[in-house]
Structures are given as structure tokens and as C-alpha cells.
Coordinates of C-alpha atoms and ligand atoms in Angstrom, one line a residue:
M19 CA 0.2 0.1 0.1
T20 CA 1.2 3.7 -0.9
S21 CA 1.0 6.2 1.6
A22 CA -0.9 9.3 1.2
P23 CA 1.2 11.5 -0.4
L24 CA 2.9 14.2 2.3
I25 CA 3.0 17.8 2.2
D26 CA 5.4 20.3 4.0
L27 CA 4.1 23.3 5.3
I28 CA 7.3 25.6 6.4
A29 CA 7.0 29.1 8.7
G30 CA 9.3 30.9 10.3
A31 CA 9.2 34.2 11.2
R32 CA 5.8 36.1 12.6
P33 CA 4.7 36.8 9.7
N34 CA 3.9 33.6 8.3
F35 CA 1.9 32.1 11.0
M36 CA -1.4 33.9 9.8
K37 CA -0.3 33.6 6.2
I38 CA 0.1 29.6 6.7
A39 CA -3.1 28.9 8.6
P40 CA -5.9 29.1 6.3
I41 CA -3.8 26.2 4.2
I42 CA -4.2 24.2 7.5
D43 CA -7.6 24.4 8.1
A44 CA -8.2 24.0 4.4
L45 CA -6.3 20.4 4.7
Q46 CA -7.6 19.4 7.2
A47 CA -11.1 19.7 6.4
A48 CA -10.3 18.4 2.7
R49 CA -8.6 15.0 5.2
A50 CA -11.7 15.3 7.2
R51 CA -13.5 14.8 4.3
G52 CA -11.7 11.9 3.6
A53 CA -9.0 13.4 1.1
A54 CA -5.6 10.6 1.0
V55 CA -3.4 13.5 1.9
R56 CA -0.9 14.3 4.5
F57 CA 1.5 17.4 5.8
R58 CA 3.8 17.8 8.2
L59 CA 3.8 21.3 9.8
V60 CA 8.0 22.9 10.1
H61 CA 8.5 25.4 12.2
T62 CA 12.5 26.9 11.5
G63 CA 12.4 28.9 14.8
Q64 CA 13.4 31.9 12.8
H65 CA 11.3 33.5 15.3
Y66 CA 11.1 31.5 18.5
D67 CA 9.5 33.8 21.9
R68 CA 6.5 34.1 22.8
T69 CA 5.3 37.3 21.8
M70 CA 6.3 36.3 18.1
S71 CA 5.6 33.4 18.0
G72 CA 3.2 31.0 20.3
S73 CA 0.7 33.8 21.0
F74 CA 0.5 33.3 17.1
F75 CA -0.5 29.8 17.2
E76 CA -2.7 29.8 20.4
Q77 CA -4.6 32.4 19.2
L78 CA -4.9 31.3 15.2
G79 CA -5.2 27.9 16.4
L80 CA -2.1 26.3 14.9
P81 CA -1.4 23.0 15.8
D82 CA 2.2 22.0 17.5
P83 CA 4.7 22.1 14.7
D84 CA 5.4 18.2 14.0
V85 CA 9.6 19.5 14.0
N86 CA 11.1 22.6 14.7
L87 CA 14.2 23.6 13.3
E88 CA 15.2 25.8 16.2
V89 CA 17.5 28.0 14.6
G90 CA 16.5 31.3 16.1
S91 CA 18.9 34.5 15.4
G92 CA 21.4 35.0 13.3
T93 CA 22.9 37.3 10.4
A94 CA 20.6 36.0 7.4
A95 CA 23.7 33.7 6.1
E96 CA 24.0 31.9 9.6
Q97 CA 20.0 32.0 10.0
T98 CA 19.9 30.6 6.1
A99 CA 22.4 28.3 6.4
A100 CA 21.2 26.5 9.7
I101 CA 17.5 26.8 8.0
M102 CA 19.0 24.8 5.0
T103 CA 21.0 22.2 6.6
R104 CA 18.6 21.1 9.3
Y105 CA 15.7 20.7 7.0
E106 CA 17.4 18.9 4.4
Q107 CA 18.3 16.4 7.0
V108 CA 14.2 16.7 7.4
L109 CA 14.1 15.7 3.8
L110 CA 16.5 12.9 4.3
R111 CA 14.6 11.1 6.5
E112 CA 11.1 11.4 4.7
K113 CA 11.0 13.1 1.5
S114 CA 7.7 15.1 1.3
A115 CA 5.7 15.1 -2.1
L116 CA 5.8 19.2 -2.0
C117 CA 7.2 21.5 0.0
V118 CA 4.5 24.6 0.8
V119 CA 6.5 28.4 1.3
V120 CA 4.5 31.4 2.1
G121 CA 6.1 35.2 2.2
D122 CA 8.8 36.5 1.9
V123 CA 11.2 35.2 4.7
T124 CA 15.1 33.9 5.2
S125 CA 12.5 30.4 6.0
T126 CA 11.2 30.9 3.0
M127 CA 13.8 30.6 0.4
A128 CA 16.1 28.8 2.3
C129 CA 13.6 25.7 2.5
A130 CA 12.4 26.3 -1.0
I131 CA 16.5 26.0 -2.2
T132 CA 16.4 23.1 0.2
A133 CA 13.8 21.4 -1.6
Q134 CA 14.0 21.9 -5.0
K135 CA 17.8 20.5 -4.3
L136 CA 16.3 17.5 -3.0
G137 CA 14.5 17.0 -6.6
V138 CA 10.9 18.6 -4.2
P139 CA 8.6 20.5 -6.4
V140 CA 8.1 24.1 -4.0
A141 CA 4.6 26.1 -4.0
H142 CA 5.0 30.1 -3.5
V143 CA 1.6 31.1 -1.8
E144 CA 2.3 34.9 -2.4
G145 CA 4.7 34.5 -5.4
G146 CA 5.3 37.5 -7.7
L147 CA 5.5 40.5 -5.3
R148 CA 8.4 42.7 -6.2
S149 CA 9.1 45.8 -4.5
G150 CA 12.2 46.4 -7.0
D151 CA 14.4 47.4 -4.1
W152 CA 17.1 44.9 -4.5
S153 CA 18.4 46.5 -0.7
M154 CA 15.8 45.2 1.2
P155 CA 16.6 41.5 2.8
E156 CA 13.1 40.3 1.1
E157 CA 13.6 41.5 -2.3
I158 CA 16.1 39.0 -2.5
N159 CA 13.9 36.4 -0.7
R160 CA 11.3 36.8 -3.1
L161 CA 13.6 36.6 -5.8
V162 CA 15.3 33.4 -5.5
T163 CA 12.5 32.1 -4.1
D164 CA 10.0 32.5 -7.2
A165 CA 13.1 31.5 -9.4
I166 CA 13.3 28.4 -8.3
T167 CA 9.1 28.1 -7.7
N168 CA 7.2 25.6 -9.7
Y169 CA 3.1 26.7 -8.4
F170 CA 3.3 30.4 -7.3
F171 CA -0.2 30.7 -5.4
T172 CA -0.7 35.1 -5.8
T173 CA -2.8 37.7 -4.1
T174 CA -3.0 39.8 -6.7
E175 CA -3.1 40.2 -10.7
G176 CA 0.2 42.7 -10.2
A177 CA 1.9 39.8 -8.9
N178 CA 0.0 37.7 -11.8
A179 CA 1.5 39.9 -14.4
Q180 CA 5.0 40.7 -12.7
L181 CA 5.5 36.4 -13.2
R182 CA 4.4 36.6 -16.8
S183 CA 6.4 39.0 -17.4
N184 CA 8.9 36.9 -16.2
G185 CA 8.5 34.4 -18.3
V186 CA 6.8 31.7 -15.9
G187 CA 3.3 30.4 -17.6
G188 CA 0.0 30.7 -17.0
E189 CA -0.5 26.8 -15.7
R190 CA 1.8 27.5 -13.1
I191 CA 0.3 30.6 -11.9
F192 CA -3.6 30.6 -9.3
F193 CA -4.4 33.1 -8.6
V194 CA -6.0 33.1 -5.1
G195 CA -6.2 35.9 -2.9
N196 CA -5.0 36.6 0.1
T197 CA -4.5 33.5 3.0
M198 CA -3.3 36.1 5.4
I199 CA -6.7 38.1 4.8
D200 CA -8.3 34.8 5.1
T201 CA -6.8 34.8 8.9
L202 CA -8.2 38.3 9.5
L203 CA -11.6 37.7 8.1
K204 CA -11.9 34.1 10.5
H205 CA -10.7 36.3 13.7
R206 CA -12.4 39.9 13.4
P207 CA -15.1 39.2 15.7
R208 CA -12.3 37.7 18.1
F209 CA -10.7 40.6 18.0
Q210 CA -9.7 41.6 21.9
A211 CA -8.4 44.7 23.2
P212 CA -4.7 44.9 24.7
P213 CA -4.4 46.2 28.0
V214 CA -3.0 49.6 27.3
W215 CA -6.3 50.4 25.8
T216 CA -7.8 50.5 29.6
H217 CA -4.5 52.1 31.0
A218 CA -3.9 55.0 27.9
G219 CA -7.4 55.3 28.2
L220 CA -7.7 54.8 24.2
R221 CA -11.0 55.9 22.4
P222 CA -12.2 54.4 18.7
Q223 CA -10.6 56.6 15.8
G224 CA -9.0 58.6 19.1
F225 CA -5.3 57.6 19.1
L226 CA -2.2 56.3 16.1
V227 CA -0.6 53.2 15.6
L228 CA 3.1 52.9 15.2
T229 CA 4.9 49.6 14.0
L230 CA 8.7 49.9 12.5
H231 CA 10.9 47.2 12.2
R232 CA 12.3 47.7 8.7
P233 CA 16.2 47.4 9.2
A234 CA 16.3 50.5 7.2
N235 CA 14.8 52.1 9.5
V236 CA 15.2 50.9 13.3
D237 CA 19.0 49.7 13.2
D238 CA 20.7 52.9 13.0
E239 CA 20.4 55.2 16.5
D240 CA 20.1 58.5 14.4
R241 CA 17.0 57.2 11.5
L242 CA 15.1 55.9 14.2
R243 CA 15.6 58.5 17.0
G244 CA 14.2 61.0 13.4
L245 CA 11.7 59.1 12.3
M246 CA 10.2 59.2 16.3
A247 CA 10.8 62.9 16.5
E248 CA 8.4 63.6 13.4
V249 CA 6.0 60.8 14.3
M250 CA 5.3 62.7 17.7
R251 CA 5.3 65.8 16.1
G252 CA 2.7 64.9 13.8
A253 CA 0.5 62.9 16.4
C254 CA -0.1 66.8 17.8
G255 CA -0.4 65.4 21.3
R256 CA -3.0 62.3 20.2
P257 CA -1.9 59.3 22.4
V258 CA 0.4 56.9 19.7
V259 CA 0.8 53.2 20.5
F260 CA 3.7 52.0 19.4
P261 CA 4.5 47.2 19.6
V262 CA 7.6 47.5 19.9
H263 CA 10.1 44.6 18.0
P264 CA 12.4 42.9 19.4
R265 CA 14.5 44.7 16.3
T266 CA 13.6 47.7 17.3
A267 CA 14.2 47.4 20.9
K268 CA 17.3 47.5 21.0
T269 CA 18.4 50.5 19.4
L270 CA 15.3 52.0 21.0
Q271 CA 16.7 51.3 24.5
R272 CA 19.6 52.7 23.8
I273 CA 18.1 56.2 22.4
G274 CA 15.3 56.4 25.0
V275 CA 12.6 58.5 23.7
T276 CA 10.2 58.9 26.1
A277 CA 6.3 61.4 25.6
P278 CA 3.8 61.6 28.1
N279 CA 1.7 60.1 25.0
L280 CA 3.4 57.5 23.6
H281 CA 3.2 54.2 24.6
L282 CA 5.5 51.6 24.4
T283 CA 3.8 48.2 24.5
E284 CA 5.9 44.6 23.5
P285 CA 5.2 42.9 20.4
L286 CA 1.4 42.5 20.6
S287 CA -0.8 38.7 19.5
Y288 CA -3.0 38.9 16.9
L289 CA -6.3 39.3 17.8
E290 CA -4.9 42.3 20.4
F291 CA -3.0 44.0 17.5
N292 CA -5.7 44.1 15.5
F293 CA -7.9 44.9 18.2
L294 CA -5.8 48.5 17.8
V295 CA -5.8 48.8 14.0
E296 CA -9.0 48.4 13.6
R297 CA -10.1 51.1 16.2
A298 CA -7.2 53.7 15.2
Q299 CA -7.3 56.8 13.6
A300 CA -4.6 55.3 11.1
V301 CA -1.6 53.1 11.2
I302 CA 1.8 54.6 10.1
T303 CA 4.2 51.7 9.3
D304 CA 7.2 50.3 7.5
S305 CA 5.1 46.5 7.6
G306 CA 3.7 44.9 4.3
G307 CA 1.3 42.7 6.2
V308 CA 0.1 45.6 7.7
T309 CA -0.4 47.7 4.7
E310 CA -2.8 45.1 3.5
E311 CA -4.8 44.4 6.6
T312 CA -5.4 47.8 7.1
T313 CA -6.8 48.0 3.3
V314 CA -9.5 45.2 4.5
L315 CA -10.4 47.4 8.0
G316 CA -10.1 50.0 6.3
V317 CA -8.0 52.5 8.2
P318 CA -6.2 54.8 6.7
C319 CA -2.4 53.8 7.0
L320 CA 0.8 55.9 6.2
T321 CA 3.6 54.0 5.1
L322 CA 7.7 55.2 5.7
R323 CA 8.9 53.8 2.7
D324 CA 10.3 54.7 -0.9
T325 CA 8.6 51.2 -2.2
T326 CA 6.2 48.7 -1.7
E327 CA 6.0 45.1 -3.6
R328 CA 2.1 45.5 -2.4
P329 CA 1.3 48.7 -5.4
E330 CA -2.8 47.6 -5.0
T331 CA -2.9 49.0 -1.2
V332 CA -2.1 52.3 -2.8
A333 CA -3.9 52.3 -5.7
L334 CA -7.0 50.7 -4.1
G335 CA -6.7 50.1 -0.7
T336 CA -6.2 52.9 2.4
N337 CA -2.3 53.0 2.1
E338 CA -0.4 56.2 0.9
L339 CA 3.7 55.3 0.6
I340 CA 5.2 58.8 2.4
G341 CA 8.6 57.7 1.3
S342 CA 11.5 57.5 3.7
D343 CA 11.6 61.2 5.4
P344 CA 9.6 61.2 8.2
V345 CA 8.8 65.5 6.9
A346 CA 6.6 64.3 3.9
L347 CA 4.5 62.4 7.0
H348 CA 2.6 66.3 7.9
P349 CA 0.5 67.0 4.8
Y350 CA -0.9 63.9 4.9
L351 CA -1.5 63.9 8.3
E352 CA -3.1 67.3 8.0
K353 CA -5.0 65.7 5.3
L354 CA -6.2 62.8 7.5
Y355 CA -6.8 64.6 10.3
A356 CA -9.4 67.3 7.8
G357 CA -11.2 64.3 6.9
G358 CA -9.6 63.9 3.2
W359 CA -8.8 60.4 3.2
K360 CA -9.9 58.0 0.6
R361 CA -12.1 55.7 1.9
G362 CA -10.5 52.3 -0.6
A363 CA -11.7 49.8 -1.9
I364 CA -10.4 45.9 -1.3
P365 CA -8.8 43.9 -3.6
P366 CA -10.3 41.5 -6.2
R367 CA -10.5 37.7 -4.2
W368 CA -9.4 38.7 -0.6
D369 CA -12.7 36.9 0.6
G370 CA -11.8 34.4 3.0
F371 CA -11.2 31.5 0.9
A372 CA -7.2 31.9 -0.7
G373 CA -6.7 28.6 1.8
E374 CA -9.8 26.6 0.8
R375 CA -8.3 27.5 -3.0
I376 CA -4.7 26.9 -2.7
V377 CA -5.9 23.1 -1.1
T378 CA -8.4 22.4 -4.6
H379 CA -5.3 23.2 -6.5
L380 CA -2.3 21.2 -4.2
L381 CA -4.4 18.2 -4.1
E382 CA -5.0 18.2 -8.2
R383 CA -1.1 18.8 -8.1
L384 CA -1.4 15.9 -6.0
G385 CA -3.9 13.7 -8.3
V386 CA -5.6 13.6 -4.6
S387 CA -9.4 13.6 -5.0
S388 CA -10.6 16.6 -2.7
G389 CA -13.9 14.8 -1.8
S390 CA -17.2 15.7 -3.2
V391 CA -18.1 19.0 -1.8
E392 CA -18.8 22.5 -3.5
S393 CA -15.6 24.4 -4.1
A394 CA -14.6 27.9 -2.8
P395 CA -16.1 30.8 -5.4
Ligands
UD1_232 C1 12.1 39.2 9.9 C2 11.2 39.0 8.5 C3 10.7 40.0 7.8 C4 9.3 40.0 9.0 C5 9.9 40.3 10.2 C6 8.4 40.6 11.4 C7 13.3 38.2 6.9 C8 14.5 38.5 6.2 N1 13.1 39.4 7.8 O1 12.5 40.3 10.3 O2 10.5 39.8 6.4 O3 8.6 41.4 7.9 O4 10.5 38.7 10.5 O5 8.8 40.3 12.2 O6 13.0 37.1 7.5 N2 14.2 38.5 17.7 C9 13.6 37.9 19.0 N3 12.3 37.3 19.3 C10 12.1 36.0 18.8 C11 12.9 36.3 17.0 C12 13.9 37.7 16.8 O7 14.2 38.7 20.3 O8 10.9 35.2 18.5 C13 15.2 39.1 17.7 C14 16.3 39.6 17.3 O9 17.6 39.6 18.7 C15 17.0 39.3 15.7 C16 16.3 40.6 15.8 O10 14.6 39.6 16.6 O11 18.4 39.2 15.7 C17 15.9 40.1 14.4 O12 15.2 39.0 14.2 P1 15.0 38.2 12.7 O13 14.2 36.8 12.4 O14 16.8 38.0 11.6 O15 14.7 39.4 11.1 P2 13.2 40.3 11.5 O16 13.9 41.6 11.7 O17 12.1 40.3 13.1

């Protein structure tokens, strides 16, 4: 008897967890309907703290990883090498039929290379995104991963066009929507107030949320000091809630920024962070994923970057690209305070069914019957 094909699902860093969860849900549902497929959740351990990893597993109802590579922190090369060496051992113990990677973090690229070198086909969820900025580690991860991906699960028409212009045949591109948004829509009714909501006396639309973690913004003391000064000036006394990423915390501790209306917190859990985002007057960020969440929640978003790999959040959504000079925040904030922010629309197929679509395609690729149920729209 041949055993059911095995799919590896790779998750390593915080933004991966919400992207993989809907795929696990859909795979579990397919198995419950009798689909003969197995999966192995591989956590690389790139993020390992409770605040960066554990709380996401709990709140999103993720199963315990089947394998934890426990690579921990290090330089990009150290992390890449450790993930590759350890994932290779996992594959040598039992080779999977397919390796599914999500997003653009170091774990994504490292596992894609390892799998493909051992002849395991790679599926990339969120393939085809490009910022064009090679100074961002994520852009290198996207380019390398997509160069060796067999099946692309895309979030936007822009990503489809990018892949086609790179010579990828349409039969390898599956426009499925956005699994990060599946997670957002599923858990929206469960968002919960973090302690800072009461401590700081926050009120709906009466405060700003700030997130900063890009190396270009947070590794240099002068740069971070300048950013914080302009954000606090632009807040005009409104409370600013700043959940601090561990990378940012290192620099922030050295420069010691304080203000009565600045509320620094640990990295928040998924349900707590999005509770705040949904009620914020605006979010100021250098994240990519947050610009997608604010677009769906209809919350104004100001992105402190020169480029974005998610242009639909600007063209369709509530996001504006401010650039890297934080002084440019002020005219945008004036527009916000004057009530002139665009309303935005939700990009096509960001409808909560991406995970189901992905699993339908995965089972087809593997020749597994998915049982006869109504498929996602
Ligand atoms: C990574 C991703 C980035 C993603 C971000 C979300 C890459 C290249 N970057 O960046 O795309 O937006 O995650 O958070 O993969 N640390 C802890 N605890 C942890 C994890 C990290 O304290 O659980 C600290 C360590 O000191 C580490 C630093 O954070 O050196 C940075 O972590 P790292 O995994 O290198 O990249 P991020 O900056 O988190």
C-alpha cells in the first residue's frame, strides 16, 4: 500500500503564521472529507519568543509544529545556512511530495532552495510580489524563491503580470487571493483589547498605531530618533501606541525616546494588535502585511518606505507611500485630520477563501481526490 502524499508547510517568522493557518484549516477539512493527504508543519524557529511565535499558534489555533528546526537568531547567512542544513535532514528522513512556502522571509527562501535541490517541487504562496528594492532582504528572498518555484499562488493581478513578464507560464500561476486576509476575516469577531487600551484611556479613532521594524529604519540610532521625532510631532498630542519589535527594541533602548502620549508595548498578540488597528485613526508603519490588513479594515495607513511590493494597497486600498523622509508625514497627517483620507476598496479575491482555493489546487497537483464538496467561489 502506498502512503498518502506528504505536503511540507513551512513557517518561520511572525508574518508566516497567519498566512499558513488557512491552508492548514483547509487541509484538515479536506482530510475530514476523506482526502488521502498528509501534511507536516515545519517551524524553522526563526522567530521563537512567545510574543513573536507562541501566542500566534495559540490564538490562530495552529497545531503544534511536527518539526521545529530551532535555528534562532543570527545573521541572514547564519539563519539561511542553519535552516537549509536542518531542513535537509528532515527531507532526507522523509521526502515530501511538495514543499509549500509563504511570504518573503529568510525561512521561505532557505526551505525553497533545500526542497528544490532534493527534487521536491515548491509552491510559493504570495509569489510574484516585487518592490524592486534590492536593499531589502525580503526582495532578495522573493527573487530567489520565485526563480525556483514550480507553482505560484498569487494575491493580486499585479503579481500575475509580474510572473508572466518573467516568463512563467500561466499554467503555473494560480490567482487565489490572500491567506493573510482569510485569517483577518475569520478572527475579526474575536479581536480583543490589549491592556494599553484601558491604561492609556484610548477611544475609537482617537489614537495612532505605529510599527517599525525594517533594518533600514530601526538599526541606526539617528535614523530611528529622527523618525520618532517626526511621528510624535505629527501626532499633535494624540496617543501613539507603538508595539516594539525585538529588533527595534535594541536601538530604542539605546536612544531612550519618551513622551507622555507615547505608549510603548511589547509585540502584541494577533487579536490584540488588530483590535487596535481596527479602531485607530491611522496606522504609521514600515510593514508590508499591515498595509494589506488596514486596506481590508478600511483604516488609513501611512507607509514609511520609498517602495512597496504591494502597490494595490495604494492604488485600491487605504495606504499611502510616504517615502523614507519622515518630514513628509505632515501633509498626509493634515489631510487625515481634515477628514480627507481616501476610503479605499478591497482588492479582488481578498474574500476569505484563498486557503481553500490553494488546497483544491494542491490536491489536483498531487492527484488526490478532494471529496465532493462545493468548491470555493
Ligand atoms: C523578519 C523578516 C521580516 C518580517 C519580520 C516580522 C526576514 C529577512 N525578515 O524580520 O520580513 O517582516 O520578521 O517580524 O526574514 N528576535 C527576538 N525574538 C524572536 C525573533 C527575533 O528577540 O522571536 C530578535 C533577535 O534579536 C533577532 C532580531 O529580533 O536578531 C531580528 O529577527 P530576524 O528573524 O533576524 O528578522 P526580523 O527583523 O524579525
